[in-house]
């Protein structure tokens, strides 16, 4: 018994002595100027003493000056960090809202988020901060935390959605990004099984309230008001549909991406094809949560360049939802390029993959067709390339035919475009609407123009055989007549002696005669050429 | 504007409590009479009231929940052993 007591006494004495030693080192550290702690051993020992006394922040501050990479030191430092995390949790347990700010600073200072349990502490600080901001009605600061929010937590969603709604109700003109955020949060909240309204009548009242807020803001905006209203309607329809497929929460696409539930919702839609009456609705719903979702959201924000850049990510995935989304993005980006007058870029983009023809694309294409040509036919050619993609049964084919015809009439009168381009345009116009008599006549006219131009070009280069071929193949009497008229003039020119070399003149006339005979051997001009040729030959024989 | 904050009442307060609170707050002069009147009117409207209750109340329990850590008898420093690498 006495031995036990003596052993216990020795242990107690030892502990007391160690404690006194640590306290004395800690007191030394407090008294000493930092500059005096020159030796690493001093820093380490003092830090160790502080850690033993439970002052983990003091310990880590001292150890931060040690640049040792020794594994046992790094391990001990991490252990002290872990102890600090535990201590900070205890501080938060005692006084959560008051301690949050200081704890957050310490998490940053010692990079505790990288240690085991640190991420949890950081998340707890965020939650406490959110709760405090909500209680103090600091709505703008809540909105600033949205990017780093944990949207999987119902309470986090609830606070963000309700504060966004309060901001919408209080402020006169809200930024578009904040309105979009409100739409996503509010609708997700109203269909949330835990934090959403449990009563259907209240849900409808709150939906109407949200719709009024969006309508009010959309009415104040000149450019993107319609897009905001469309986002409300589309997201509402999507969530209403998805709610019928699962008892769990359904996030709006943007929040699903942030919360990491997009794949899960995509799989849910994939397995529920039979509940969608239209295949297009099923594809559109799936696309909103597919690999194309980021690009689709960029389109929603009006950032078409970024959406186009994100298109590649969506197209590398072999998935019908992603493919549908990619086609939607391509169509929207192509439409935007047309709107901006970049017809060539639009045609390259739209021709690069599947496109979804819609009223907006057709409207922009028509507008591009009706604009004055400033690119020497470049834009018109680009429009033709896009029109080549027009579905066979599109109801707007007649409208496009008329627009093309009008543009050709204008260009033909002003002489701004080459007949080759006009003929190509009218070929497409006539094919778009075979019943349009005006277009068919105009098509003939520009084809005739093209043949006349080709004949002139051939005669200018003394390519009589080529000119004759054109005339022989032509179905236009005017072109044939033009050939003979020009051929007669060429023969008269030779007869007048414009050719100094008689051999060359005979050669040209022989070629001309061969061509003319091929076109019409009995034509007066053919006979006239033969006469001139005979005359030259005779004159040559007489010499 | 949060009518519950202006009148300093909880979302569960009944009509009588709303009237009483409006009078009390008016005496305090912490808010303008117009704000108080508006808050009172909103909270007395049975159609608007449920929207306001939903909009201005949130269950913070899960955010304020204490940390579920294993209880330890000491502050965890017993296992710390002094290293001699700096000696």
Coordinates of C-alpha atoms in Angstrom, one line a residue:
Chain A
X1 CA 0.0 0.0 0.0
X2 CA 2.8 2.4 1.0
X3 CA 4.7 1.4 -2.2
X4 CA 1.7 2.2 -4.3
X5 CA 1.3 5.5 -2.6
X6 CA 4.9 6.3 -3.0
X7 CA 4.7 5.4 -6.8
X8 CA 1.6 7.5 -7.1
X9 CA 3.4 10.4 -5.4
X10 CA 6.4 10.0 -7.7
X11 CA 4.2 10.1 -10.8
X12 CA 2.3 13.2 -9.4
X13 CA 5.6 14.9 -8.6
X14 CA 6.9 14.1 -12.1
X15 CA 3.7 15.5 -13.7
X16 CA 3.9 18.6 -11.6
X17 CA 7.5 19.2 -12.4
X18 CA 6.8 18.7 -16.2
X19 CA 3.9 21.1 -16.0
X20 CA 6.0 23.7 -14.2
X21 CA 8.7 23.2 -16.8
X22 CA 6.2 23.8 -19.7
X23 CA 4.7 26.8 -17.9
X24 CA 8.1 28.3 -17.4
X25 CA 9.0 27.8 -21.1
X26 CA 5.6 29.3 -22.1
X27 CA 6.2 32.2 -19.8
X28 CA 9.7 32.7 -21.3
X29 CA 8.1 32.7 -24.7
X30 CA 5.7 35.4 -23.8
X31 CA 8.4 37.5 -22.2
X32 CA 10.9 37.0 -25.0
X33 CA 11.0 39.2 -28.0
X34 CA 10.5 37.1 -31.2
X35 CA 13.9 38.2 -32.4
X36 CA 15.5 36.4 -29.4
X37 CA 14.0 33.1 -30.5
X38 CA 16.7 32.5 -32.9
X39 CA 17.3 28.9 -32.4
X40 CA 15.0 26.3 -34.0
X41 CA 15.3 24.2 -30.9
X42 CA 13.9 27.1 -28.8
X43 CA 11.0 27.6 -31.2
X44 CA 10.2 23.9 -31.2
X45 CA 10.5 23.4 -27.5
X46 CA 8.5 26.5 -26.6
X47 CA 5.8 25.5 -29.2
X48 CA 5.8 22.0 -27.8
X49 CA 5.3 23.4 -24.3
X50 CA 2.4 25.5 -25.4
X51 CA 0.8 22.5 -27.1
X52 CA 1.1 20.5 -24.0
X53 CA -0.7 23.3 -22.1
X54 CA -3.5 23.3 -24.7
X55 CA -2.4 26.4 -26.5
X56 CA -2.4 24.9 -30.0
X57 CA -2.6 28.2 -31.9
X58 CA 0.4 29.6 -30.0
X59 CA 2.3 26.4 -30.8
X60 CA 1.4 26.4 -34.5
X61 CA 2.3 30.1 -34.8
X62 CA 5.8 29.4 -33.4
X63 CA 6.2 26.3 -35.5
X64 CA 5.3 28.1 -38.7
X65 CA 8.8 29.7 -38.5
X66 CA 10.4 26.3 -38.6
X67 CA 11.2 25.2 -42.1
X68 CA 12.0 21.6 -41.2
X69 CA 10.7 18.9 -43.6
X70 CA 11.4 16.1 -41.1
X71 CA 8.6 13.6 -41.4
X72 CA 8.1 13.2 -37.6
X73 CA 7.9 17.0 -37.2
X74 CA 5.4 17.4 -40.0
X75 CA 3.4 14.6 -38.5
X76 CA 3.4 16.2 -35.1
X77 CA 2.5 19.5 -36.5
X78 CA -0.5 17.9 -38.3
X79 CA -1.4 16.2 -35.0
X80 CA -1.4 19.6 -33.2
X81 CA -3.6 20.9 -36.1
X82 CA -6.0 18.1 -35.5
X83 CA -6.1 18.9 -31.8
X84 CA -6.7 22.5 -32.7
X85 CA -9.6 21.5 -34.9
X86 CA -11.1 19.6 -32.0
X87 CA -10.6 22.6 -29.7
X88 CA -12.2 24.9 -32.2
X89 CA -15.2 22.7 -32.4
X90 CA -15.5 22.9 -28.6
X91 CA -15.4 26.6 -28.8
X92 CA -18.1 26.7 -31.4
X93 CA -20.2 24.3 -29.2
X94 CA -20.0 26.8 -26.3
X95 CA -20.9 29.9 -28.3
X96 CA -21.5 29.1 -32.0
X97 CA -22.4 32.5 -33.5
X98 CA -20.0 34.6 -31.5
X99 CA -17.0 32.4 -32.1
X100 CA -17.5 31.7 -35.8
X101 CA -15.6 34.7 -37.2
X102 CA -12.5 34.0 -35.1
X103 CA -12.6 30.3 -35.8
X104 CA -12.8 31.0 -39.5
X105 CA -9.7 33.2 -39.3
X106 CA -7.8 30.4 -37.6
X107 CA -8.9 27.8 -40.1
X108 CA -7.4 30.1 -42.8
X109 CA -4.3 31.0 -40.9
X110 CA -3.3 27.4 -40.3
X111 CA -4.8 25.9 -43.5
X112 CA -6.8 23.6 -41.3
X113 CA -9.2 22.7 -44.1
X114 CA -6.4 20.5 -45.6
X115 CA -6.2 18.4 -42.4
X116 CA -8.5 15.5 -41.6
X117 CA -11.7 17.0 -40.1
X118 CA -10.7 20.5 -41.3
X119 CA -13.2 20.5 -44.2
X120 CA -15.9 19.7 -41.7
X121 CA -14.9 22.5 -39.4
X122 CA -14.9 24.9 -42.4
X123 CA -18.3 23.7 -43.5
X124 CA -19.6 24.3 -39.9
X125 CA -18.2 27.8 -39.9
X126 CA -19.9 28.5 -43.2
X127 CA -23.2 27.2 -41.9
X128 CA -22.9 29.3 -38.7
X129 CA -22.1 32.3 -40.7
X130 CA -25.1 31.7 -42.9
X131 CA -27.3 31.3 -39.9
X132 CA -25.9 34.5 -38.3
X133 CA -26.4 36.5 -41.5
X134 CA -30.0 35.3 -41.8
X135 CA -30.7 36.2 -38.2
X136 CA -29.3 39.7 -38.8
X137 CA -31.0 40.0 -42.2
X138 CA -27.8 40.7 -44.1
X139 CA -29.2 39.6 -47.4
X140 CA -26.5 40.9 -49.7
X141 CA -23.8 39.0 -47.7
X142 CA -25.9 35.9 -47.9
X143 CA -26.0 36.3 -51.7
X144 CA -22.2 36.7 -51.8
X145 CA -21.9 33.2 -50.2
X146 CA -24.0 31.5 -52.9
X147 CA -21.0 30.3 -55.0
X148 CA -19.5 28.3 -52.1
X149 CA -22.8 27.1 -50.7
X150 CA -23.6 23.5 -50.0
X151 CA -26.8 23.2 -51.9
X152 CA -27.4 19.7 -50.7
X153 CA -28.2 21.0 -47.3
X154 CA -31.9 21.8 -47.1
X155 CA -31.4 24.6 -44.6
X156 CA -28.8 26.2 -46.9
X157 CA -31.1 26.1 -49.8
X158 CA -33.9 27.5 -47.7
X159 CA -31.9 30.5 -46.5
X160 CA -30.5 31.3 -49.9
X161 CA -33.9 31.0 -51.6
X162 CA -35.8 33.1 -49.0
X163 CA -33.1 35.8 -48.9
X164 CA -33.0 36.0 -52.7
X165 CA -36.8 36.4 -52.7
X166 CA -36.7 39.1 -50.1
X167 CA -34.1 41.0 -52.1
X168 CA -36.3 40.6 -55.2
X169 CA -39.2 42.0 -53.3
X170 CA -37.3 44.9 -51.8
X171 CA -35.1 46.2 -54.6
X172 CA -36.3 48.1 -57.6
X173 CA -34.0 46.8 -60.2
X174 CA -32.2 43.5 -59.5
X175 CA -29.2 42.3 -61.6
X176 CA -30.0 39.6 -64.1
X177 CA -27.6 37.1 -62.4
X178 CA -29.5 37.6 -59.1
X179 CA -32.8 37.1 -60.8
X180 CA -31.6 33.9 -62.4
X181 CA -30.3 32.7 -59.0
X182 CA -33.7 33.6 -57.4
X183 CA -35.6 31.6 -60.0
X184 CA -33.4 28.5 -59.5
X185 CA -33.4 28.7 -55.7
X186 CA -37.0 29.6 -55.2
X187 CA -38.4 26.9 -57.5
X188 CA -36.1 24.3 -56.0
X189 CA -37.2 25.3 -52.6
X190 CA -41.0 25.2 -53.4
X191 CA -40.7 21.6 -54.6
X192 CA -38.4 20.5 -51.8
X193 CA -39.9 17.7 -49.8
X194 CA -38.3 18.8 -46.5
X195 CA -38.1 22.6 -46.5
X196 CA -40.7 23.4 -49.2
X197 CA -44.4 24.2 -48.3
X198 CA -46.3 21.1 -47.3
X199 CA -49.6 22.5 -48.4
X200 CA -50.4 22.5 -52.2
X201 CA -52.4 25.7 -52.0
X202 CA -49.6 27.5 -50.2
X203 CA -47.1 26.2 -52.8
X204 CA -49.3 27.7 -55.6
X205 CA -49.6 31.0 -53.7
X206 CA -45.8 31.1 -53.4
X207 CA -45.4 30.2 -57.1
X208 CA -47.7 33.1 -58.1
X209 CA -45.8 35.4 -55.7
X210 CA -42.4 34.4 -57.4
X211 CA -43.9 34.7 -60.9
X212 CA -45.1 38.2 -60.0
X213 CA -41.6 39.2 -58.8
X214 CA -40.0 37.9 -62.0
X215 CA -42.6 39.6 -64.2
X216 CA -42.0 42.9 -62.4
X217 CA -38.2 42.7 -62.9
X218 CA -38.6 41.5 -66.5
X219 CA -40.9 44.5 -67.2
X220 CA -38.1 46.8 -66.2
X221 CA -35.6 45.2 -68.5
X222 CA -35.4 46.1 -72.2
X223 CA -33.3 43.3 -73.6
X224 CA -33.4 40.1 -71.5
X225 CA -36.8 40.4 -69.8
X226 CA -38.3 37.7 -72.1
X227 CA -35.4 35.4 -71.5
X228 CA -36.0 35.7 -67.7
X229 CA -39.7 34.9 -68.0
X230 CA -38.8 31.9 -70.3
X231 CA -36.4 30.7 -67.7
X232 CA -39.1 30.8 -65.0
X233 CA -41.6 28.9 -67.2
X234 CA -39.1 26.3 -68.4
X235 CA -37.6 25.6 -64.9
X236 CA -41.1 25.5 -63.4
X237 CA -42.3 23.0 -66.0
X238 CA -39.2 20.9 -65.6
X239 CA -39.3 20.7 -61.8
X240 CA -43.1 20.0 -61.8
X241 CA -42.5 17.1 -64.1
X242 CA -39.5 15.7 -62.1
X243 CA -41.3 16.0 -58.9
X244 CA -43.7 13.4 -60.1
X245 CA -40.8 11.0 -60.7
X246 CA -39.1 11.1 -57.3
X247 CA -39.9 11.7 -53.7
X248 CA -36.5 13.2 -53.2
X249 CA -35.4 16.8 -53.8
X250 CA -35.2 18.0 -57.4
X251 CA -32.7 20.8 -58.0
X252 CA -33.0 23.3 -60.9
X253 CA -30.2 22.5 -63.4
X254 CA -27.8 25.2 -62.2
X255 CA -28.1 24.1 -58.5
X256 CA -28.0 20.4 -59.5
X257 CA -24.6 21.1 -61.1
X258 CA -23.4 22.8 -57.9
X259 CA -24.9 20.3 -55.6
X260 CA -23.6 17.3 -57.6
X261 CA -27.0 15.8 -58.2
X262 CA -27.1 16.3 -62.0
X263 CA -26.0 12.8 -62.8
X264 CA -28.6 11.3 -60.5
X265 CA -31.4 13.4 -62.0
X266 CA -30.2 12.6 -65.5
X267 CA -30.4 8.9 -64.7
X268 CA -33.9 9.4 -63.3
X269 CA -35.1 11.1 -66.5
X270 CA -33.4 8.4 -68.6
X271 CA -35.3 5.7 -66.9
X272 CA -38.6 7.6 -67.1
X273 CA -38.9 8.0 -70.9
X274 CA -42.4 6.5 -70.9
X275 CA -43.8 9.3 -68.7
X276 CA -43.0 11.9 -71.4
X277 CA -45.6 12.1 -74.1
X278 CA -43.2 13.9 -76.5
X279 CA -39.7 12.5 -77.2
X280 CA -38.4 16.1 -77.6
X281 CA -39.6 16.9 -74.0
X282 CA -37.8 13.9 -72.7
X283 CA -34.6 14.8 -74.5
X284 CA -34.8 18.5 -73.4
X285 CA -35.3 17.5 -69.8
X286 CA -32.4 15.1 -69.9
X287 CA -30.1 17.6 -71.7
X288 CA -30.6 20.1 -68.9
X289 CA -28.7 17.7 -66.5
X290 CA -26.4 16.2 -69.1
X291 CA -22.8 16.9 -70.1
X292 CA -24.3 19.8 -72.2
X293 CA -25.8 21.4 -69.1
X294 CA -22.9 23.9 -68.5
X295 CA -23.1 25.1 -72.1
X296 CA -26.9 25.4 -72.0
X297 CA -26.6 27.5 -68.8
X298 CA -24.1 29.8 -70.6
X299 CA -26.6 30.2 -73.4
X300 CA -29.2 31.1 -70.7
X301 CA -26.8 33.8 -69.5
X302 CA -26.3 35.1 -73.0
X303 CA -22.6 34.2 -73.0
X304 CA -22.6 32.6 -76.5
X305 CA -18.8 32.6 -77.0
X306 CA -18.2 30.7 -73.8
X307 CA -21.1 28.3 -74.7
X308 CA -19.6 27.7 -78.0
X309 CA -16.2 26.9 -76.4
X310 CA -18.0 24.5 -73.9
X311 CA -19.7 22.7 -76.8
X312 CA -16.7 20.4 -77.4
X313 CA -17.1 18.9 -73.8
X314 CA -20.7 18.0 -74.5
X315 CA -20.0 16.5 -77.9
X316 CA -17.3 14.1 -76.7
X317 CA -19.9 12.2 -74.6
X318 CA -21.9 9.5 -76.4
X319 CA -25.3 10.3 -74.9
X320 CA -28.6 11.3 -76.6
X321 CA -29.3 13.9 -73.9
X322 CA -25.8 15.6 -74.4
X323 CA -26.3 15.3 -78.2
X324 CA -29.6 17.1 -77.9
X325 CA -28.2 19.7 -75.7
X326 CA -25.2 20.2 -78.0
X327 CA -27.6 20.7 -81.0
X328 CA -29.6 23.3 -78.9
X329 CA -26.3 25.1 -78.1
X330 CA -25.1 25.0 -81.7
X331 CA -28.4 26.4 -82.9
X332 CA -28.4 29.2 -80.4
X333 CA -24.8 30.2 -81.0
X334 CA -25.4 30.1 -84.8
X335 CA -28.4 32.3 -84.4
X336 CA -26.5 34.7 -82.3
X337 CA -23.7 34.9 -85.0
X338 CA -26.3 35.6 -87.6
X339 CA -27.7 38.3 -85.4
X340 CA -24.3 39.9 -85.1
X341 CA -23.8 39.7 -88.9
X342 CA -21.2 37.0 -88.8
X343 CA -22.8 34.9 -91.5
X344 CA -19.7 33.0 -92.5
X345 CA -19.0 31.9 -88.9
X346 CA -22.6 31.0 -88.4
X347 CA -22.6 28.8 -91.5
X348 CA -19.4 27.0 -90.4
X349 CA -20.8 26.4 -86.9
X350 CA -24.2 25.2 -88.0
X351 CA -22.8 22.9 -90.7
X352 CA -20.5 21.3 -88.2
X353 CA -23.2 19.2 -86.5
X354 CA -26.9 18.6 -85.8
X355 CA -29.0 21.7 -85.7
X356 CA -32.5 22.3 -84.3
X357 CA -34.4 24.6 -86.7
X358 CA -36.6 27.0 -84.8
X359 CA -38.4 30.2 -85.4
X360 CA -35.6 32.4 -84.1
X361 CA -32.9 30.9 -86.3
X362 CA -35.2 31.3 -89.3
X363 CA -36.0 34.8 -88.4
X364 CA -32.3 35.7 -88.1
X365 CA -31.5 33.9 -91.4
X366 CA -34.3 35.9 -93.1
X367 CA -33.0 39.1 -91.6
X368 CA -29.5 38.2 -92.8
X369 CA -30.8 37.5 -96.3
X370 CA -32.6 40.8 -96.5
X371 CA -29.6 42.8 -95.4
X372 CA -27.5 44.7 -98.0
X373 CA -24.6 42.6 -99.1
X374 CA -21.3 44.1 -98.0
X375 CA -19.0 41.0 -98.3
X376 CA -19.0 40.6 -102.0
X377 CA -21.4 37.7 -101.8
X378 CA -19.8 36.2 -98.8
X379 CA -22.8 36.5 -96.5
X380 CA -25.2 35.4 -99.2
X381 CA -23.1 32.3 -99.8
X382 CA -23.0 31.7 -96.1
X383 CA -26.8 31.9 -95.9
X384 CA -27.1 29.5 -98.8
X385 CA -24.9 27.0 -96.9
X386 CA -27.2 27.4 -93.9
X387 CA -30.3 27.0 -96.0
X388 CA -29.0 23.8 -97.4
X389 CA -29.6 22.4 -93.9
X390 CA -33.3 23.5 -93.9
X391 CA -35.6 20.5 -93.3
X392 CA -37.4 19.3 -96.3
X393 CA -40.9 20.0 -94.9
X394 CA -40.1 23.3 -93.2
X395 CA -43.2 25.6 -93.5
X396 CA -40.9 28.6 -94.2
X397 CA -39.5 27.3 -97.5
X398 CA -41.7 29.7 -99.6
X399 CA -40.7 32.6 -97.4
X400 CA -37.0 31.9 -97.9
X401 CA -37.6 31.4 -101.7
X402 CA -39.1 34.9 -101.8
X403 CA -36.3 36.5 -99.8
X404 CA -33.7 34.9 -102.0
X405 CA -35.5 36.1 -105.1
X406 CA -35.8 39.6 -103.9
X407 CA -32.1 39.7 -103.0
X408 CA -31.2 38.4 -106.5
X409 CA -33.4 41.0 -108.2
X410 CA -31.7 43.7 -106.2
X411 CA -28.2 42.4 -106.9
X412 CA -28.9 41.8 -110.6
X413 CA -30.1 45.4 -111.0
X414 CA -27.1 46.9 -109.2
X415 CA -24.6 44.5 -110.9
X416 CA -23.0 43.9 -107.5
X417 CA -22.8 40.2 -107.7
X418 CA -21.4 37.8 -110.4
X419 CA -24.0 35.9 -112.4
X420 CA -22.5 32.7 -111.1
X421 CA -23.5 33.5 -107.5
X422 CA -26.9 34.7 -108.6
X423 CA -27.5 31.5 -110.5
X424 CA -26.5 29.5 -107.5
X425 CA -28.8 31.5 -105.3
X426 CA -31.8 31.1 -107.7
X427 CA -31.1 27.4 -108.1
X428 CA -31.6 27.1 -104.3
X429 CA -34.6 29.4 -104.3
X430 CA -36.3 27.5 -107.1
X431 CA -35.7 24.2 -105.3
X432 CA -37.1 25.6 -102.0
X433 CA -40.4 26.4 -103.7
X434 CA -40.9 24.8 -107.1
X435 CA -44.4 26.2 -107.3
X436 CA -43.1 29.9 -107.3
X437 CA -43.4 30.9 -110.9
X438 CA -41.6 34.2 -110.4
X439 CA -38.7 32.4 -108.8
X440 CA -38.6 29.9 -111.7
X441 CA -38.6 32.7 -114.3
X442 CA -35.9 34.6 -112.4
X443 CA -33.9 31.4 -112.2
X444 CA -34.1 31.1 -116.0
X445 CA -33.1 34.7 -116.4
X446 CA -30.0 34.4 -114.2
X447 CA -29.0 31.2 -115.9
X448 CA -29.2 33.1 -119.2
X449 CA -27.2 35.9 -117.7
X450 CA -24.6 33.3 -116.6
X451 CA -24.4 31.8 -120.1
X452 CA -24.1 35.2 -121.8
X453 CA -21.3 36.1 -119.4
X454 CA -19.6 32.8 -120.1
X455 CA -19.8 33.3 -123.8
X456 CA -18.3 36.8 -123.6
X457 CA -15.5 35.5 -121.4
X458 CA -14.7 32.7 -124.0
X459 CA -14.7 35.1 -126.9
X460 CA -12.5 37.6 -125.0
X461 CA -10.0 34.8 -124.6
X462 CA -10.4 33.7 -128.3
X463 CA -11.7 30.3 -127.0
X464 CA -14.1 29.9 -129.9
X465 CA -14.5 26.1 -129.4
X466 CA -15.5 26.7 -125.7
X467 CA -18.0 29.4 -126.8
X468 CA -19.4 27.1 -129.4
X469 CA -19.9 24.3 -126.8
X470 CA -21.8 26.7 -124.5
X471 CA -24.0 27.7 -127.4
X472 CA -24.6 24.2 -128.5
X473 CA -25.6 23.0 -125.0
X474 CA -27.7 26.1 -124.3
X475 CA -31.5 25.8 -124.0
X476 CA -31.8 29.6 -124.4
X477 CA -32.2 30.9 -128.0
X478 CA -30.9 34.3 -126.8
X479 CA -27.6 32.6 -125.8
X480 CA -27.3 30.9 -129.2
X481 CA -28.1 34.2 -131.0
X482 CA -25.6 36.0 -128.9
X483 CA -23.0 33.4 -129.9
X484 CA -23.6 33.8 -133.6
X485 CA -23.7 37.6 -133.3
X486 CA -20.4 37.6 -131.5
X487 CA -18.9 35.0 -133.8
X488 CA -19.9 37.1 -136.9
X489 CA -18.2 40.1 -135.3
X490 CA -15.1 38.1 -134.7
X491 CA -15.1 37.0 -138.4
X492 CA -15.5 40.6 -139.6
X493 CA -12.6 41.6 -137.4
X494 CA -10.4 39.0 -139.0
X495 CA -11.6 40.0 -142.5
X496 CA -10.7 43.6 -141.8
X497 CA -7.1 42.3 -141.3
X498 CA -6.8 42.9 -137.6
X499 CA -4.7 39.7 -137.6
X500 CA -1.2 40.4 -138.9
X501 CA -0.4 36.8 -139.2
X502 CA -2.6 35.2 -141.9
X503 CA -1.9 31.7 -140.8
X504 CA -3.1 32.5 -137.3
X505 CA -6.2 34.2 -138.7
X506 CA -7.0 31.1 -140.8
X507 CA -6.5 28.9 -137.7
X508 CA -8.9 31.1 -135.7
X509 CA -11.5 31.1 -138.4
X510 CA -11.3 27.3 -138.8
X511 CA -11.9 26.9 -135.1
X512 CA -14.8 29.4 -135.2
X513 CA -16.4 27.7 -138.1
X514 CA -16.1 24.3 -136.5
X515 CA -17.9 25.7 -133.4
X516 CA -20.5 27.6 -135.3
X517 CA -21.3 24.5 -137.5
X518 CA -21.7 22.5 -134.3
X519 CA -24.2 25.0 -133.0
X520 CA -26.1 25.6 -136.2
X521 CA -24.5 24.7 -139.6
X522 CA -27.3 26.4 -141.5
X523 CA -27.1 29.7 -139.6
X524 CA -26.3 32.8 -141.7
X525 CA -23.4 33.7 -139.4
X526 CA -21.9 30.2 -140.1
X527 CA -22.1 30.8 -143.8
X528 CA -20.6 34.2 -143.4
X529 CA -17.6 32.8 -141.5
X530 CA -17.1 30.1 -144.2
X531 CA -17.1 32.8 -146.8
X532 CA -14.4 34.8 -145.0
X533 CA -12.3 31.7 -144.4
X534 CA -12.6 30.7 -148.1
X535 CA -11.6 34.3 -149.1
X536 CA -8.5 34.2 -146.9
X537 CA -7.5 30.7 -148.2
X538 CA -7.9 31.9 -151.8
X539 CA -5.9 35.0 -151.2
X540 CA -3.2 32.8 -149.7
X541 CA -3.2 30.4 -152.6
X542 CA -2.8 33.4 -155.1
X543 CA 0.3 34.7 -153.4
Chain B
X1 CA -38.9 44.8 -45.2
X2 CA -39.4 42.0 -42.6
X3 CA -42.7 42.8 -40.7
X4 CA -41.9 40.3 -38.0
X5 CA -38.7 42.1 -37.2
X6 CA -40.3 45.5 -37.3
X7 CA -43.0 44.5 -34.9
X8 CA -40.6 42.3 -32.9
X9 CA -42.8 39.3 -32.9
X10 CA -42.5 35.6 -33.9
X11 CA -44.1 34.3 -37.1
X12 CA -46.6 32.3 -34.8
X13 CA -48.0 35.5 -33.2
X14 CA -51.7 35.8 -33.5
X15 CA -53.7 38.8 -34.6
X16 CA -54.1 40.2 -31.0
X17 CA -50.3 39.9 -30.5
X18 CA -49.7 41.7 -33.8
X19 CA -52.0 44.6 -32.7
X20 CA -50.4 44.8 -29.3
X21 CA -46.8 44.7 -30.8
X22 CA -47.6 47.4 -33.3
X23 CA -48.7 49.7 -30.5
X24 CA -45.6 48.9 -28.4
X25 CA -43.2 49.5 -31.3
X26 CA -44.9 52.7 -32.1
X27 CA -44.2 53.9 -28.6
X28 CA -40.6 52.9 -28.9
X29 CA -40.2 55.0 -32.0
X30 CA -37.6 52.6 -33.4
X31 CA -39.4 52.5 -36.7
X32 CA -41.4 55.0 -38.6
X33 CA -45.2 55.0 -38.2
X34 CA -45.6 54.2 -41.8
X35 CA -43.4 51.1 -41.6
X36 CA -45.2 49.9 -38.5
X37 CA -48.6 50.5 -40.1
X38 CA -47.5 48.7 -43.3
X39 CA -46.1 45.7 -41.3
X40 CA -49.3 45.5 -39.2
X41 CA -51.5 45.6 -42.3
X42 CA -49.5 42.9 -44.0
X43 CA -49.6 40.6 -41.1
X44 CA -53.3 41.1 -40.6
X45 CA -54.0 40.1 -44.2
X46 CA -54.9 36.4 -44.1
X47 CA -53.9 35.9 -47.8
X48 CA -50.5 37.5 -47.4
X49 CA -49.7 36.2 -43.9
X50 CA -48.8 32.6 -44.9
X51 CA -46.4 33.9 -47.6
X52 CA -44.7 36.2 -45.1
X53 CA -44.4 33.4 -42.5
X54 CA -42.9 31.1 -45.1
X55 CA -40.6 33.9 -46.5
X56 CA -39.3 35.2 -43.2
X57 CA -38.9 32.0 -41.1
X58 CA -36.2 29.3 -41.5
X59 CA -35.3 26.3 -39.4
X60 CA -31.7 26.9 -38.4
X61 CA -31.4 23.8 -36.2
X62 CA -29.3 21.8 -38.6
X63 CA -26.9 24.8 -39.1
X64 CA -26.5 25.4 -35.4
X65 CA -26.2 21.7 -34.4
X66 CA -23.2 20.9 -32.0
X67 CA -20.3 18.9 -33.3
X68 CA -20.8 15.2 -32.8
X69 CA -17.2 14.4 -31.6
X70 CA -16.2 11.6 -29.5
X71 CA -15.7 12.7 -25.9
X72 CA -12.1 12.5 -24.7
X73 CA -11.0 12.8 -21.1
X74 CA -8.1 15.1 -21.7
X75 CA -7.4 17.7 -24.4
X76 CA -5.6 15.1 -26.4
X77 CA -2.0 16.2 -25.6
X78 CA -1.0 13.1 -23.7
X79 CA 0.1 11.4 -26.9
X80 CA 2.4 14.2 -27.9
X81 CA 6.0 13.3 -27.4
X82 CA 8.8 15.8 -27.6
X83 CA 11.1 15.3 -30.6
X84 CA 14.8 15.6 -30.4
X85 CA 15.5 16.5 -34.0
X86 CA 16.0 20.2 -33.2
X87 CA 18.4 19.5 -30.3

